[in-house]
Structures are given as structure tokens and as C-alpha cells.
Short mmCIF file of C-alpha atoms and ligand atoms in Angstrom, two decimals:
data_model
loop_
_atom_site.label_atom_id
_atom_site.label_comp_id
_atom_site.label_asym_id
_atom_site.label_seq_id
_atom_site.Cartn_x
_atom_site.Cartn_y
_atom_site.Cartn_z
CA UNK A 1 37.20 17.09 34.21
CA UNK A 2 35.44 18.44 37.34
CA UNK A 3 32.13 20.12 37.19
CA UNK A 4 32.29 21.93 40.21
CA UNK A 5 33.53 25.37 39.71
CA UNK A 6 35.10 26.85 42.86
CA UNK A 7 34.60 29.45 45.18
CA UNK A 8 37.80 31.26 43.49
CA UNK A 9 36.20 30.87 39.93
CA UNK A 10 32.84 32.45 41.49
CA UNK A 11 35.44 35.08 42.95
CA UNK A 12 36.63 35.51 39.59
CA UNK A 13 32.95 35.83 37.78
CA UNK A 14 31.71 38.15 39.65
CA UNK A 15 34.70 40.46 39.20
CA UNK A 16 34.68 39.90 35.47
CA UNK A 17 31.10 41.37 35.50
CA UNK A 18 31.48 44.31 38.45
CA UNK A 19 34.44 45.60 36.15
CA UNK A 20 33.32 45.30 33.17
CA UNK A 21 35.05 42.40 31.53
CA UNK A 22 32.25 39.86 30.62
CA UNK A 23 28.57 39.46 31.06
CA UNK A 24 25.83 37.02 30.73
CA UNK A 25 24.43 37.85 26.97
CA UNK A 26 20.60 39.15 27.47
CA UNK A 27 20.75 39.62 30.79
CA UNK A 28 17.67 41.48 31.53
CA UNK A 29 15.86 38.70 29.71
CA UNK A 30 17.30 36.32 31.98
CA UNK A 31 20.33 35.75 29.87
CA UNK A 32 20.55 32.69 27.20
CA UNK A 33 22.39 30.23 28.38
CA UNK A 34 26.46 29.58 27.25
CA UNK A 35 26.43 32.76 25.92
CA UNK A 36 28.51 35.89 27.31
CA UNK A 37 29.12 39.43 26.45
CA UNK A 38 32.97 40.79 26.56
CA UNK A 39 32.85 44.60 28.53
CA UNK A 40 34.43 47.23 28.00
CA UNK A 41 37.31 45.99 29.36
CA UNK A 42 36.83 42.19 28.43
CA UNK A 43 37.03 43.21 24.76
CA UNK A 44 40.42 45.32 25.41
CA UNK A 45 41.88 42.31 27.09
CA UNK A 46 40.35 39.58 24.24
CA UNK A 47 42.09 41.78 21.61
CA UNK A 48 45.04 42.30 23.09
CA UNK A 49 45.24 38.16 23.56
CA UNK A 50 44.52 37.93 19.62
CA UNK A 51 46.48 40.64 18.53
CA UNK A 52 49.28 38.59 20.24
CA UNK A 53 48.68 35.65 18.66
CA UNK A 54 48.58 37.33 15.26
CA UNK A 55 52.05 39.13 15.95
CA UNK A 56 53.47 35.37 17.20
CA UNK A 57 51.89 33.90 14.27
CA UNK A 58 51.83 36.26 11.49
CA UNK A 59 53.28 39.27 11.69
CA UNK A 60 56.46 38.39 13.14
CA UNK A 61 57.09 35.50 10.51
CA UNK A 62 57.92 35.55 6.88
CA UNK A 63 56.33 31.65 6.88
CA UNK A 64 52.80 32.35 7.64
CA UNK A 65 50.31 34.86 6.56
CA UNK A 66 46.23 35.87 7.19
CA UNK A 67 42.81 34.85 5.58
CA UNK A 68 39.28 36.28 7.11
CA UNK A 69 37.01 33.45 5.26
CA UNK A 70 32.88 33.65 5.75
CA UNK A 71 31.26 31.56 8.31
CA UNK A 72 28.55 30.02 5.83
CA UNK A 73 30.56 27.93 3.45
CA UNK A 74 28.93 25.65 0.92
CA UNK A 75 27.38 22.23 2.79
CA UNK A 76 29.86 19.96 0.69
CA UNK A 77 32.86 21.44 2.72
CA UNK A 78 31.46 19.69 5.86
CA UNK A 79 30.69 16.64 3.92
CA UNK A 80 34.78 16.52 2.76
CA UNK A 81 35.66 17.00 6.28
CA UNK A 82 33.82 14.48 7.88
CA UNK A 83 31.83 16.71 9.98
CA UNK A 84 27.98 15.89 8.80
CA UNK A 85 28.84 12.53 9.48
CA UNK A 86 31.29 12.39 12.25
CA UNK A 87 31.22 15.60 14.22
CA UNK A 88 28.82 14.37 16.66
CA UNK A 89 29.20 13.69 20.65
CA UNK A 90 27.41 10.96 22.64
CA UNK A 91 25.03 12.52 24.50
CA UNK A 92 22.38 10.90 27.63
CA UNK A 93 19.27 12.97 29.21
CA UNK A 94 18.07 12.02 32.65
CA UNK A 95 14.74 10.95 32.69
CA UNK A 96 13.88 12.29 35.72
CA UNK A 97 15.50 15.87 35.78
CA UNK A 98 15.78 15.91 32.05
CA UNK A 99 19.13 17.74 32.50
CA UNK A 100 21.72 16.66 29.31
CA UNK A 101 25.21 15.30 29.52
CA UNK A 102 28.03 13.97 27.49
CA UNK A 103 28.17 10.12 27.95
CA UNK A 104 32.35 10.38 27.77
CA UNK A 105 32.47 12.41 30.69
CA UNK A 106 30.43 10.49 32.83
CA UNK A 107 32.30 7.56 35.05
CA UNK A 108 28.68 5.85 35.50
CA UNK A 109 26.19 5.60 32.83
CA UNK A 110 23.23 4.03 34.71
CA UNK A 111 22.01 6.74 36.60
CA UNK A 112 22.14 10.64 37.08
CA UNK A 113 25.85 12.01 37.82
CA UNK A 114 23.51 15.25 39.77
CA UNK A 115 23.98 13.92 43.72
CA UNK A 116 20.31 14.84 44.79
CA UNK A 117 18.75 13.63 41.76
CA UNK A 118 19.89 9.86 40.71
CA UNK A 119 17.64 9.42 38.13
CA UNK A 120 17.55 7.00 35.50
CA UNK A 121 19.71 8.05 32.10
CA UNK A 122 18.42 7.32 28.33
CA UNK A 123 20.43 5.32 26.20
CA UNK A 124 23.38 6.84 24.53
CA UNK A 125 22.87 9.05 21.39
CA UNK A 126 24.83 10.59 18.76
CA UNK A 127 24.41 14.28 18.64
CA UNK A 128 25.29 16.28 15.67
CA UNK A 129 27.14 19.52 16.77
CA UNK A 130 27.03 21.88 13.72
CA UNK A 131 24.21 24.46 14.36
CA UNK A 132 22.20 24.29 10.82
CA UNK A 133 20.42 26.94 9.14
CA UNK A 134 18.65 28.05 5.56
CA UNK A 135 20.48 30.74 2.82
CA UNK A 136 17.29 32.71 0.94
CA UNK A 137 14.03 32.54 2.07
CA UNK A 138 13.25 28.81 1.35
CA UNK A 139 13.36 27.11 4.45
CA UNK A 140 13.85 23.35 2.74
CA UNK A 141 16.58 20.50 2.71
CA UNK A 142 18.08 22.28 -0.58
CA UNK A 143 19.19 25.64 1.24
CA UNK A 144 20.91 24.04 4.16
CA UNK A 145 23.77 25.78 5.17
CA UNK A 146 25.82 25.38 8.63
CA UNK A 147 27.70 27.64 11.16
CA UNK A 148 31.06 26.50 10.69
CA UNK A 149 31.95 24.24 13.49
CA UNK A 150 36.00 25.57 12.83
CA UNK A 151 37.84 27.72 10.92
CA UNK A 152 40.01 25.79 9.49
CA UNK A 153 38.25 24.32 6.59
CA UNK A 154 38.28 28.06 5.20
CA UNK A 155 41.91 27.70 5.08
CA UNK A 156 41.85 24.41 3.20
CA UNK A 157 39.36 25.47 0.72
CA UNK A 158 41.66 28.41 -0.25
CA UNK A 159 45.05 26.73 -0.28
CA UNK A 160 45.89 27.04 -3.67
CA UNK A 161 44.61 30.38 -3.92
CA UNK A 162 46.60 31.75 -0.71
CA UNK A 163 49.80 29.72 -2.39
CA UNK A 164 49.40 31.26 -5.47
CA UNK A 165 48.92 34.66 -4.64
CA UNK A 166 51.37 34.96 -2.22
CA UNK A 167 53.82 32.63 -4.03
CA UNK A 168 54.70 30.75 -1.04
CA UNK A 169 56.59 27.62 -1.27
CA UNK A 170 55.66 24.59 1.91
CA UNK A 171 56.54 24.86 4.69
CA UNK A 172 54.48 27.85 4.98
CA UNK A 173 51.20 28.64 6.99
CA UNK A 174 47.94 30.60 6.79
CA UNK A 175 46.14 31.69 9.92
CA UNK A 176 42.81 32.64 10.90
CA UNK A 177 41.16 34.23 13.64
CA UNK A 178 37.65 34.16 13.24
CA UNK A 179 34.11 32.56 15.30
CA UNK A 180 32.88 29.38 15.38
CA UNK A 181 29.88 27.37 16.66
CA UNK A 182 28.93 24.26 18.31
CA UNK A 183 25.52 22.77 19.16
CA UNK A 184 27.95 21.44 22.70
CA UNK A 185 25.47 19.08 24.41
CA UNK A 186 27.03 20.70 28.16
CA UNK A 187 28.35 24.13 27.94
CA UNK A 188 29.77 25.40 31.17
CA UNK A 189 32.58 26.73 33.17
CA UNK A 190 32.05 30.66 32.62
CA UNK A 191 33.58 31.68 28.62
CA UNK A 192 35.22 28.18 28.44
CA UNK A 193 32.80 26.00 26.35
CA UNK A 194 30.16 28.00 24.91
CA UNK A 195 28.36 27.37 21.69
CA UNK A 196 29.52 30.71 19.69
CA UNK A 197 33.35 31.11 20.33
CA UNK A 198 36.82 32.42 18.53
CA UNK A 199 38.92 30.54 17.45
CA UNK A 200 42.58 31.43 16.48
CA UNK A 201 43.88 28.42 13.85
CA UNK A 202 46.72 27.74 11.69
CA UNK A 203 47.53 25.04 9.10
CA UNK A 204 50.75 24.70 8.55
CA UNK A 205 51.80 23.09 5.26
CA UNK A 206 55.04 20.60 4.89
CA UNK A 207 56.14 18.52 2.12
CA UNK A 208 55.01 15.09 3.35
CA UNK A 209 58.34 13.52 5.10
CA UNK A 210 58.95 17.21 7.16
CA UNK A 211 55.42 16.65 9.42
CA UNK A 212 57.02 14.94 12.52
CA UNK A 213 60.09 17.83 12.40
CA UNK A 214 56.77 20.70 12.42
CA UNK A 215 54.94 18.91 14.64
CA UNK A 216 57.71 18.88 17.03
CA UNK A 217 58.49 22.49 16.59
CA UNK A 218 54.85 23.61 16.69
CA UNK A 219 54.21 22.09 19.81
CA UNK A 220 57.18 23.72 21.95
CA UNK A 221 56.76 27.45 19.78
CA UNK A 222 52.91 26.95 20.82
CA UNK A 223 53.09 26.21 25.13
CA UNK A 224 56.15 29.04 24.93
CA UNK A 225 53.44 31.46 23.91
CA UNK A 226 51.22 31.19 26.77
CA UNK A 227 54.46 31.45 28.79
CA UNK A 228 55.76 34.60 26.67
CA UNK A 229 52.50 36.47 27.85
CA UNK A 230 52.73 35.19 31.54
CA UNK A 231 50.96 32.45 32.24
CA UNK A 232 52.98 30.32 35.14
CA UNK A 233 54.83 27.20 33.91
CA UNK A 234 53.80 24.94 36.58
CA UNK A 235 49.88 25.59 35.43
CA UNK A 236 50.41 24.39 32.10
CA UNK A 237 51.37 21.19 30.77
CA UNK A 238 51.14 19.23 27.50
CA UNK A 239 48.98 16.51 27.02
CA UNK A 240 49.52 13.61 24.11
CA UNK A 241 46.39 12.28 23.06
CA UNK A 242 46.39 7.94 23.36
CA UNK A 243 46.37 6.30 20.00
CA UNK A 244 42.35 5.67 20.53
CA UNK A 245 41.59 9.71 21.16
CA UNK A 246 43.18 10.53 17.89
CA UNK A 247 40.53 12.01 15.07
CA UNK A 248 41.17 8.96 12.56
CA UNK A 249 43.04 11.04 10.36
CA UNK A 250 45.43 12.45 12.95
CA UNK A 251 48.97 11.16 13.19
CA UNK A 252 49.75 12.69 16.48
CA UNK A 253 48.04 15.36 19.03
CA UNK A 254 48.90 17.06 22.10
CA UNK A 255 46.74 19.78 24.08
CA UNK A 256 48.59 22.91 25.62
CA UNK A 257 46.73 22.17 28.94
CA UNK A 258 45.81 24.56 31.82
CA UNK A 259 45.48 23.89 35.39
CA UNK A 260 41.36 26.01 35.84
CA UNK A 261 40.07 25.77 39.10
CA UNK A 262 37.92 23.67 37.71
CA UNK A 263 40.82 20.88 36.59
CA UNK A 264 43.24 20.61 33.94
CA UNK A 265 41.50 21.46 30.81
CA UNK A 266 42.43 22.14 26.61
CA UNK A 267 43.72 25.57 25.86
CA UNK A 268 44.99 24.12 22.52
CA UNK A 269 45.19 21.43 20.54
CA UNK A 270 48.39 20.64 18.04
CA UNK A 271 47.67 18.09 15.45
CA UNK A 272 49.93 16.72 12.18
CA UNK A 273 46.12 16.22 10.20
CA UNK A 274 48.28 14.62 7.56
CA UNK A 275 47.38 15.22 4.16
CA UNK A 276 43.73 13.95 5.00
CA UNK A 277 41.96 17.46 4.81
CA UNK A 278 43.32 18.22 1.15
CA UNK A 279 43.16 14.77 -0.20
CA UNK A 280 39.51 15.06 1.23
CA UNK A 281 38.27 18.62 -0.54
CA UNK A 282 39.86 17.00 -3.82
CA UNK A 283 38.05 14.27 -3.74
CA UNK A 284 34.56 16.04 -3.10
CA UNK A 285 34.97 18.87 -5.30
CA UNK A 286 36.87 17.43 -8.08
CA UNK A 287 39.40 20.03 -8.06
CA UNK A 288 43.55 19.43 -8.24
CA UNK A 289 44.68 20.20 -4.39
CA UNK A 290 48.55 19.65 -4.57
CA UNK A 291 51.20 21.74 -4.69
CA UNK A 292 53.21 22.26 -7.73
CA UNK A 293 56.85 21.97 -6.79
CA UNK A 294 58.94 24.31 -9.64
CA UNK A 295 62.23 22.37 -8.78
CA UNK A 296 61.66 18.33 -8.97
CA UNK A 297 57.94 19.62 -11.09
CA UNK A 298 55.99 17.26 -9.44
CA UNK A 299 52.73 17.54 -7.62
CA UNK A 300 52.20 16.48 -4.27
CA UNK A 301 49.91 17.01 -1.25
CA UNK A 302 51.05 18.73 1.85
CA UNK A 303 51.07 17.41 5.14
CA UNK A 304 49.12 19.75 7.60
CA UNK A 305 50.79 20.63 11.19
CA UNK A 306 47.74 22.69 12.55
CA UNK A 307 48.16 24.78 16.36
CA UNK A 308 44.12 25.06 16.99
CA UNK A 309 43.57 27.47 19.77
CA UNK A 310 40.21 29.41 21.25
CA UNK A 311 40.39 32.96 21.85
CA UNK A 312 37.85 33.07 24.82
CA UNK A 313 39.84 29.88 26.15
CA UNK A 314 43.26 31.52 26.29
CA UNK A 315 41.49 35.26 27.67
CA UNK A 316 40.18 32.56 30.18
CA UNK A 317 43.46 31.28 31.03
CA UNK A 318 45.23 35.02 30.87
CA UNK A 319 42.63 36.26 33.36
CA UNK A 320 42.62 33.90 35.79
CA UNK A 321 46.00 33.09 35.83
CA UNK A 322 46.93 37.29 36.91
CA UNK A 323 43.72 36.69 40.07
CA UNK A 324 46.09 37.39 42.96
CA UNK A 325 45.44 38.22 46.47
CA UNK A 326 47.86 40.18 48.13
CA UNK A 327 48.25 40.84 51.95
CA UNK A 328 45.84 40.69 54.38
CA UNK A 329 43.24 42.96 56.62
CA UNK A 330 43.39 46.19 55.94
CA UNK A 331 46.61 45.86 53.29
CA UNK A 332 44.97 43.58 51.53
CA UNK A 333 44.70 43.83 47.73
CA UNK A 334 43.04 41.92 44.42
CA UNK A 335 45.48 42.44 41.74
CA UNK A 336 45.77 41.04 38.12
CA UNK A 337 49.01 41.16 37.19
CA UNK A 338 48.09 41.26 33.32
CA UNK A 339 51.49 40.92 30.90
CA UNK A 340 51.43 44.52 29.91
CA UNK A 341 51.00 43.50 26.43
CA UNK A 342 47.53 42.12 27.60
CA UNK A 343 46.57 44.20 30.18
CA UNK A 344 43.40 46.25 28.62
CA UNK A 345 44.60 49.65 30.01
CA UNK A 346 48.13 50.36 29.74
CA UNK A 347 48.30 53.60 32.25
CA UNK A 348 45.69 55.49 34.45
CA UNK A 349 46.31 58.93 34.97
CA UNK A 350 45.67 60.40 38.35
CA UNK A 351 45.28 64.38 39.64
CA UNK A 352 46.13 63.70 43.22
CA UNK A 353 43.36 66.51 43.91
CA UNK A 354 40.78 67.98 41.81
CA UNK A 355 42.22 71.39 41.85
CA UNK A 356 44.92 73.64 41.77
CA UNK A 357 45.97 73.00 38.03
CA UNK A 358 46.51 69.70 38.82
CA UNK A 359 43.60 67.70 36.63
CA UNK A 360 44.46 69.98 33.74
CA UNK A 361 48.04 68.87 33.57
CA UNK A 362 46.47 65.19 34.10
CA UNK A 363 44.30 65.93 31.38
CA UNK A 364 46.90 67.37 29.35
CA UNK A 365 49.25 63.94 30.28
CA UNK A 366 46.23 61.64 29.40
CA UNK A 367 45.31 63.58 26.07
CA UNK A 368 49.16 62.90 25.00
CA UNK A 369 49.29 59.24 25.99
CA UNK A 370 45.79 58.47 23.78
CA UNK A 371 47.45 60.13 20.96
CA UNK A 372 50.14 58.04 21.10
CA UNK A 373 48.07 54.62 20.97
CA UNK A 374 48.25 53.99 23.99
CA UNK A 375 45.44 52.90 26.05
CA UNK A 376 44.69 55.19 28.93
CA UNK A 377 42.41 56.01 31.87
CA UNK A 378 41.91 58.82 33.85
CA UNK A 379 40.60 58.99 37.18
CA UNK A 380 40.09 61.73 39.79
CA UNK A 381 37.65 60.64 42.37
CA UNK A 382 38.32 59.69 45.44
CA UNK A 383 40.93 59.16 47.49
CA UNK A 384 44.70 58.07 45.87
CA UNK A 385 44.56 54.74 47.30
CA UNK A 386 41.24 53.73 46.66
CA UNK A 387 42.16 54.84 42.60
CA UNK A 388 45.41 52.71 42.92
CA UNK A 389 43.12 50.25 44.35
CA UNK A 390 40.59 50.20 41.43
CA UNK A 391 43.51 50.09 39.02
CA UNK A 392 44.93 47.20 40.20
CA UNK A 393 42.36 45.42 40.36
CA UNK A 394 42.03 45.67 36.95
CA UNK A 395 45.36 44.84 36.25
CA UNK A 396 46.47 48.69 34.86
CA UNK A 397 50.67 47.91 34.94
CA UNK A 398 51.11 51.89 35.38
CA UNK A 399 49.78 54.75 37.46
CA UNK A 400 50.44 58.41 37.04
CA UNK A 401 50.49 61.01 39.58
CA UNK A 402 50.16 64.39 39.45
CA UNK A 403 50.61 66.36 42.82
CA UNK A 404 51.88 69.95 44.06
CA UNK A 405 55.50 69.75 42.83
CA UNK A 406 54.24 68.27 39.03
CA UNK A 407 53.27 72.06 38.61
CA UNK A 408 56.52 73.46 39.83
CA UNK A 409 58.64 71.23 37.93
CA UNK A 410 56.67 68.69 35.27
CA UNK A 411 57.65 65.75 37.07
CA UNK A 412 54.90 63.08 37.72
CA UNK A 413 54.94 59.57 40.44
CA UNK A 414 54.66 56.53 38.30
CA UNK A 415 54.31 53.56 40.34
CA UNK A 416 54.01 49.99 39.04
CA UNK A 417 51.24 47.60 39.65
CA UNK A 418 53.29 44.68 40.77
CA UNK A 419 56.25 46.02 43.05
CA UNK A 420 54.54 49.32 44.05
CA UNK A 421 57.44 50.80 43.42
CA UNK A 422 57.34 54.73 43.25
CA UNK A 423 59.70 57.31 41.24
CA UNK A 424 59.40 60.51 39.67
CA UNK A 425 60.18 61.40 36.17
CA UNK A 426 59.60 64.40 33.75
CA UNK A 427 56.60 64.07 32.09
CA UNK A 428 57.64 64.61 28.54
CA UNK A 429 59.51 61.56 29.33
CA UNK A 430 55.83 59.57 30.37
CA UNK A 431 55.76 58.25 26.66
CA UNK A 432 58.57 57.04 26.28
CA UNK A 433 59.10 55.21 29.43
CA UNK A 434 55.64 53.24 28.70
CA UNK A 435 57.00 52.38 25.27
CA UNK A 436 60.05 50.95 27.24
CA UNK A 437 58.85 49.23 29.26
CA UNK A 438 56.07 47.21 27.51
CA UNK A 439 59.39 46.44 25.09
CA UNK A 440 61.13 44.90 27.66
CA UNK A 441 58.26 43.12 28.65
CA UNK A 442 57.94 41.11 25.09
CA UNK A 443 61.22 39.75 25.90
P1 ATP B 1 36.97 20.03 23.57
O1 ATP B 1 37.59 18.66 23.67
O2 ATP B 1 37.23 20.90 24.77
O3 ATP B 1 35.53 20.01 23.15
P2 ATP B 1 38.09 20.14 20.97
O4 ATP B 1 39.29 19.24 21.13
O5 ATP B 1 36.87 19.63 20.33
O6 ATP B 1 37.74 20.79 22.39
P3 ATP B 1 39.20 21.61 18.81
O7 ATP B 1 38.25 21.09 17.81
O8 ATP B 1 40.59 21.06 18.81
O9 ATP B 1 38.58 21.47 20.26
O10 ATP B 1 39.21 23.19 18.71
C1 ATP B 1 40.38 23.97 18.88
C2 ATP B 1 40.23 24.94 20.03
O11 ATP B 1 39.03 25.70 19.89
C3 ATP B 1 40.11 24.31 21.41
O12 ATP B 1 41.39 23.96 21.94
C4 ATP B 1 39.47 25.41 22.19
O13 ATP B 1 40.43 26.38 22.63
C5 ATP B 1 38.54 26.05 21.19
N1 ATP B 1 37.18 25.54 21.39
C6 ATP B 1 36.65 24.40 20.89
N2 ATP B 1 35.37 24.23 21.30
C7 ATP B 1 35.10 25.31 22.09
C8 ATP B 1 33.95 25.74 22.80
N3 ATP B 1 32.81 25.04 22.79
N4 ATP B 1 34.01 26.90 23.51
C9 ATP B 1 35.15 27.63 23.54
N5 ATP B 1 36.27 27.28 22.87
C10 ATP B 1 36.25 26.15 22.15
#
């Protein structure tokens, strides 16, 4: 993958923070490095992205349902899973600049990859990546505890208690959205490796026989969904991982891959995990793990299709894939062209002047859209364009106008972000029409 981040993802930076979509975390401190704050409009648009997910996932399925498990989990768990002893990274330091990188994505490993340094690298280390910590207020070896590295071993741990209580029979699936963290030896790229992240995850549980069918069917359902919500086919591909990049319980992987400016890099990973993870927590915690099957009464251990995707990736993704530049000079125009589902504000509401009755009835218009859930703005300063302007910038799908003949006859202008296309319509209607239209859009 390149390091270089381009002059578009600059572009792209700077907007997120002049808007209000993301900025550095401690800022006035001098900010701490990998870490980001989402804005007031970064956490509309992150939301939106998971509530998406959850509808694809959960909501919309009779197969699949929630869990919200704690980040500290007991210090065995990582010991099942392999990742006290295996969840590490080869890592180098230059001697000279002391700068740190990960010896699998450099080409050369006998000197500095940094162009105007050169310097002489360290051997190659192993690096664990779980970020470690101490529960009470003994600060020994005993009360280790770790940041979970993923969510998914919450959602192993509680298998039979999700199957039980919800009476599921396989194939079924439980999701989780929740954070994770990783001691990453080089963060970079703006939100897209960072140390504290979301992740959105679900195991997917088959009788053992049915794994290649789910895997097959997880990996199409899963690139559709970043399609669904607008990102452009030809900027995402899928990616099978070579026998020797396989985790050594894996069967099969592929990443849902986007095209960043700075190269084609992992939205999501889809793995059949086998029936490794369960087979693993039985083992540690001496505790049945299969499944109970009423019909044929036999016990048997599930094979695990898991989608594993990062909610800061895919806002990544979403965001730059709606940059557009439109026109040129004067007509020029930054637009995100946000799927409405994800776009953080669904209408702005605009008094073409700040008089004559005309920001009441805006008010009035505004007032009725936020009590109907939807998310709104309202904006009357300056001039009509330079409000269209703002609001496409931001990637609002619908503008309102209220002008002279909205008090005669309680019509408004919408116009849509990407056409521009004007028309006038009651504005009882206003509701209604939004309603419709972000329908159509989920289709
Ligand atoms: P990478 O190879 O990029 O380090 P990974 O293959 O280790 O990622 P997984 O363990 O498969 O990642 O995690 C599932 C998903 O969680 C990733 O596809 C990604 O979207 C997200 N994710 C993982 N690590 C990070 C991170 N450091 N920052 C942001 N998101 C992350």
C-alpha cells in the first residue's frame, strides 16, 4: 500500500475538519497522534453508516440478531483466541530517525524506506498489539486485563447464551457493533488505521458441511452493501487472501477492497474461521460449546462465516467516495453526493430573505420536519447561492425555499443536490416527499 496520501486526500482532510466532520483528538494540546474526533456532522454521517449496517444485518433479517458485550473481558479469552501469543506484527525502528514501521510493508529491509533519511533499520521484532491495562487498584501481573483487540470474541463467549435465549437454530448470526483497540506499530492515512476504532462484526453460525455455501453468500451480500449505499463499483473489488496470508485457522478470506487515494486498501474482511474459535473457548474454559441439535440430538460445533468490517473504515470510504468537483471557474462546485440514507442532514431549510414572514414559515417548515425525525438545518444568511453552496458541500440531498409566493400560496422550491433540479410543491406535502424519496433511494 502507498504511504503517500494525495493532494485530493489533503483536499478531503481539511474539509472534514472546516465542516465539522472529524478532528485531530486534543488538538489544542497538539493532538495525540492516530486519534480523531467525529464533528458534529462526522458523528451524523458515522451513525447513519452503522445504523445501515445494523438494518442490513439485523433488523432486516429473521437470521441474525444484536449483543453490546464489555470491552474488558477476562485475560483467558485472549489466551483461547490466540491473541497473547499470536496477535503480534513485525515491527523495525530506524536507527537513525527512530521513526517505526511494519517489516511486511516494507520492499527493503536494510535501510530506511523515508527518501531523505536512509538510515540503518533494527532487526525485526514481534510486537504485541493488544493495549494492556490493570482492573482494581493493584497495578501487578494478576490484574491484567486488555482492550479487546475485536469484538468478536464477545460473540463467541456468549454463543450458547444468545442460542438459548433466543432459541435460534444454525445458520443464524449475532452481530456487534462496538470499539476496539490496537497497539498498530504505523497508524496513518486520516480515520483509516488508528489505534481506538469501531468495528461492526458478525459470526455467522452453520452446521459444519454448510460453511463454503455461507461463505459464498456472505461475501457477495457483503460488497452489495457498500454498493446499496453508493459507493461506485469500479472502486471496489474483492480480494482472496493466498493460502500463506490465511490466519491458520481460516479456511478461506477475501477483503471487500477500496480504491483510497492512497491505494487499494481493506474495508472488510470475510472469513469461514471454521469451528476453531468455539473448539478454542471450550478447551480453555472447560465449558460444553456445541450446539444441541433437537432433531438428529447430537452435539456438534458450528462452523463460523464471520463479515468483519470497521465503522471509521467504511465512513472513510462513504466520504470520500461522494468528494466531487463539479464545473469550473466561477460555476464551480464541491459536492458530496452522500446516499440520502447517509447523508448527515437530510434537508436544509432556507427563507430566501430574512423578512417579510418568510423565516417564520421556514421556521414553522423546519420545526415540522425535526418532529418528524428527520434531520434538518436551517439557514438564513447570506445570499441563496452561497447557502445552496454550503449545503452541498456537505452533501444535504434537499433544499427548501421559501420566497414571496410561499406566503400567498404554501408552496416551497425544493431542489436536489445532485441534478439541481427545481420544483414547487405545497408544503404540507414537504414530509412526505422526503419520506419518498429516501424510500426510493434504499432500493
Ligand atoms: P489490516 O490488515 O488493515 O490491519 P486486519 O485484516 O487486521 O486489518 P481485521 O482483524 O480483519 O483487520 O478487522 C476487521 C476490520 O476492522 C477491518 O477490515 C477494518 O475495517 C477494521 N480495522 C481493523 N484494524 C483497524 C484499525 N487499526 N483502524 C481502523 N479500522 C480497523
Amino acid at each position: 500500500m502507498a504511504v503517500n496520501t494525495s493532494e485530493l486526500m489533503s483536499t478531503i482532510v481539511s474539509l472534514a475538519k472546516r465542516r465539522g466532520f472529524v478532528f485531530q483528538s486534543s488538538e489544542i494540546y497538539g493532538g495525540l497522534n492516530s486519534c480523531w474526533d467525529y464533528g458534529p456532522l462526522g458523528v451524523e454521517l458515522k451513525r447513519n453508516v452503522k445504523d445501515a449496517w445494523w438494518r442490513a444485518m439485523v433488523t432486516n433479517r429473521r437470521d441474525v440478531v444484536g449483543i453490546d458485550a464489555s470491552i474488558l473481558m477476562h485475560p483467558r479469552v485472549w489466551e483461547a483466541s490466540g491473541h497473547l501469543s499470536g496477535f503480534s506484527d513485525p515491527m523495525v525502528d530506524c536507527k537513525k530517525c527512530k521513526e517505526r514501521f511494519r517489516a511486511d510493508h516494507l520492499e527493503n529491509l536494510d535501510k530506511c524506506p523515508k527518501p531523505k533519511c536512509g538510515g540503518q533499520l533494527t532487526e525485526v521484532r514481534k510486537f504485541n498489539l493488544m493495549f494492556k491495562t490493570w482492573m482494581g487498584p493493584i497495578e501487578d501481573s494478576s490484574a491484567t486485563v486488555y482492550m479487546r483487540p475485536e469484538t468478536a470474541q464477545g460473540i463467541f463467549v456468549n454463543f450458547l447464551n444468545v442460542q438459548q435465549a433466543s432459541r435460534l437454530k444454525p445458520p443464524f448470526g449475532i452481530a456487534q457493533i462496538g470499539k476496539s483497540f490496537r497497539n498498530e506499530i504505523t497508524p496513518g492515512n486520516f480515520t483509516y488505521r488508528t489505534r481506538e476504532f469501531e468495528q461492526m462484526e458478525m459470526e455467522f453460525f452453520v452446521p459444519p458441511g454448510e460453511d463454503e455455501q455461507w461463505y459464498e453468500y456472505w461475501r457477495d451480500a457483503r460488497l452489495q452493501w457498500y454498493k446499496d449505499f453508493g459507493i461506485k463499483a469500479d472502486k471496489l473489488r474483492l480480494r482472496d487472501h493466498e493460502q500463506d496470508e490465511l490466519a491458520h485457522y481460516a479456511k478461506a478470506c477475501v477483503d471487500v477492497e477500496y480504491l483510497f487515494p492512497f491505494g487499494w486498501s481493506e474495508l472488510e474482511g470475510i472469513a469461514n474461521r471454521t469451528d476453531y474459535d468455539l473448539k478454542q473457548h471450550e478447551q480453555f474454559s472447560g465449558k460444553g460449546m456445541a450446539y444441541f441439535d433437537d432433531e438428529t440430538k447430537q452435539h456438534y460445533h458450528p462452523y463460523v462465516v464471520e463479515p468483519a468490517a470497521g465503522a471509521d473504515r467504511a465512513t472513510l470510504a462513504f466520504l470520500v467516495d461522494a468528494y466531487d468537483v463539479e464545473g469550473e471557474g466561477k460555476d464551480e462546485r464541491v459536492v458530496l453526493r452522500f446516499h440520502p440514507a447517509l447523508a448527515p442532514i437530510k434537508v436544509a431549510v432556507l427563507p430566501l430573505v430574512k423578512k417579510d414572514g418568510m423565516p417564520e414559515m421556514g421556521e414553522k417548515i423546519y420545526r415540522d420536519l425535526l418532529d418528524n425525525s428527520i434531520k434538518s438545518f436551517y439557514d438564513q444568511t447570506a445570499s441563496i447561492g452561497r447557502r445552496y453552496a454550503r449545503q452541498d458541500e456537505v452533501g444535504t440531498p434537499f433544499c427548501v425555499t421559501v420566497d414571496t409566493q410561499s406566503l400567498e400560496d404554501q408552496t416551497v422550491t425544493v431542489r436536489e443536490r445532485d441534478s439541481r433540479e427545481q420544483y414547487r410543491i405545497a408544503s404540507s406535502e414537504l414530509v412526505g416527499l422526503v419520506r419518498k424519496k429516501m424510500r426510493e433511494s434504499m432500493k
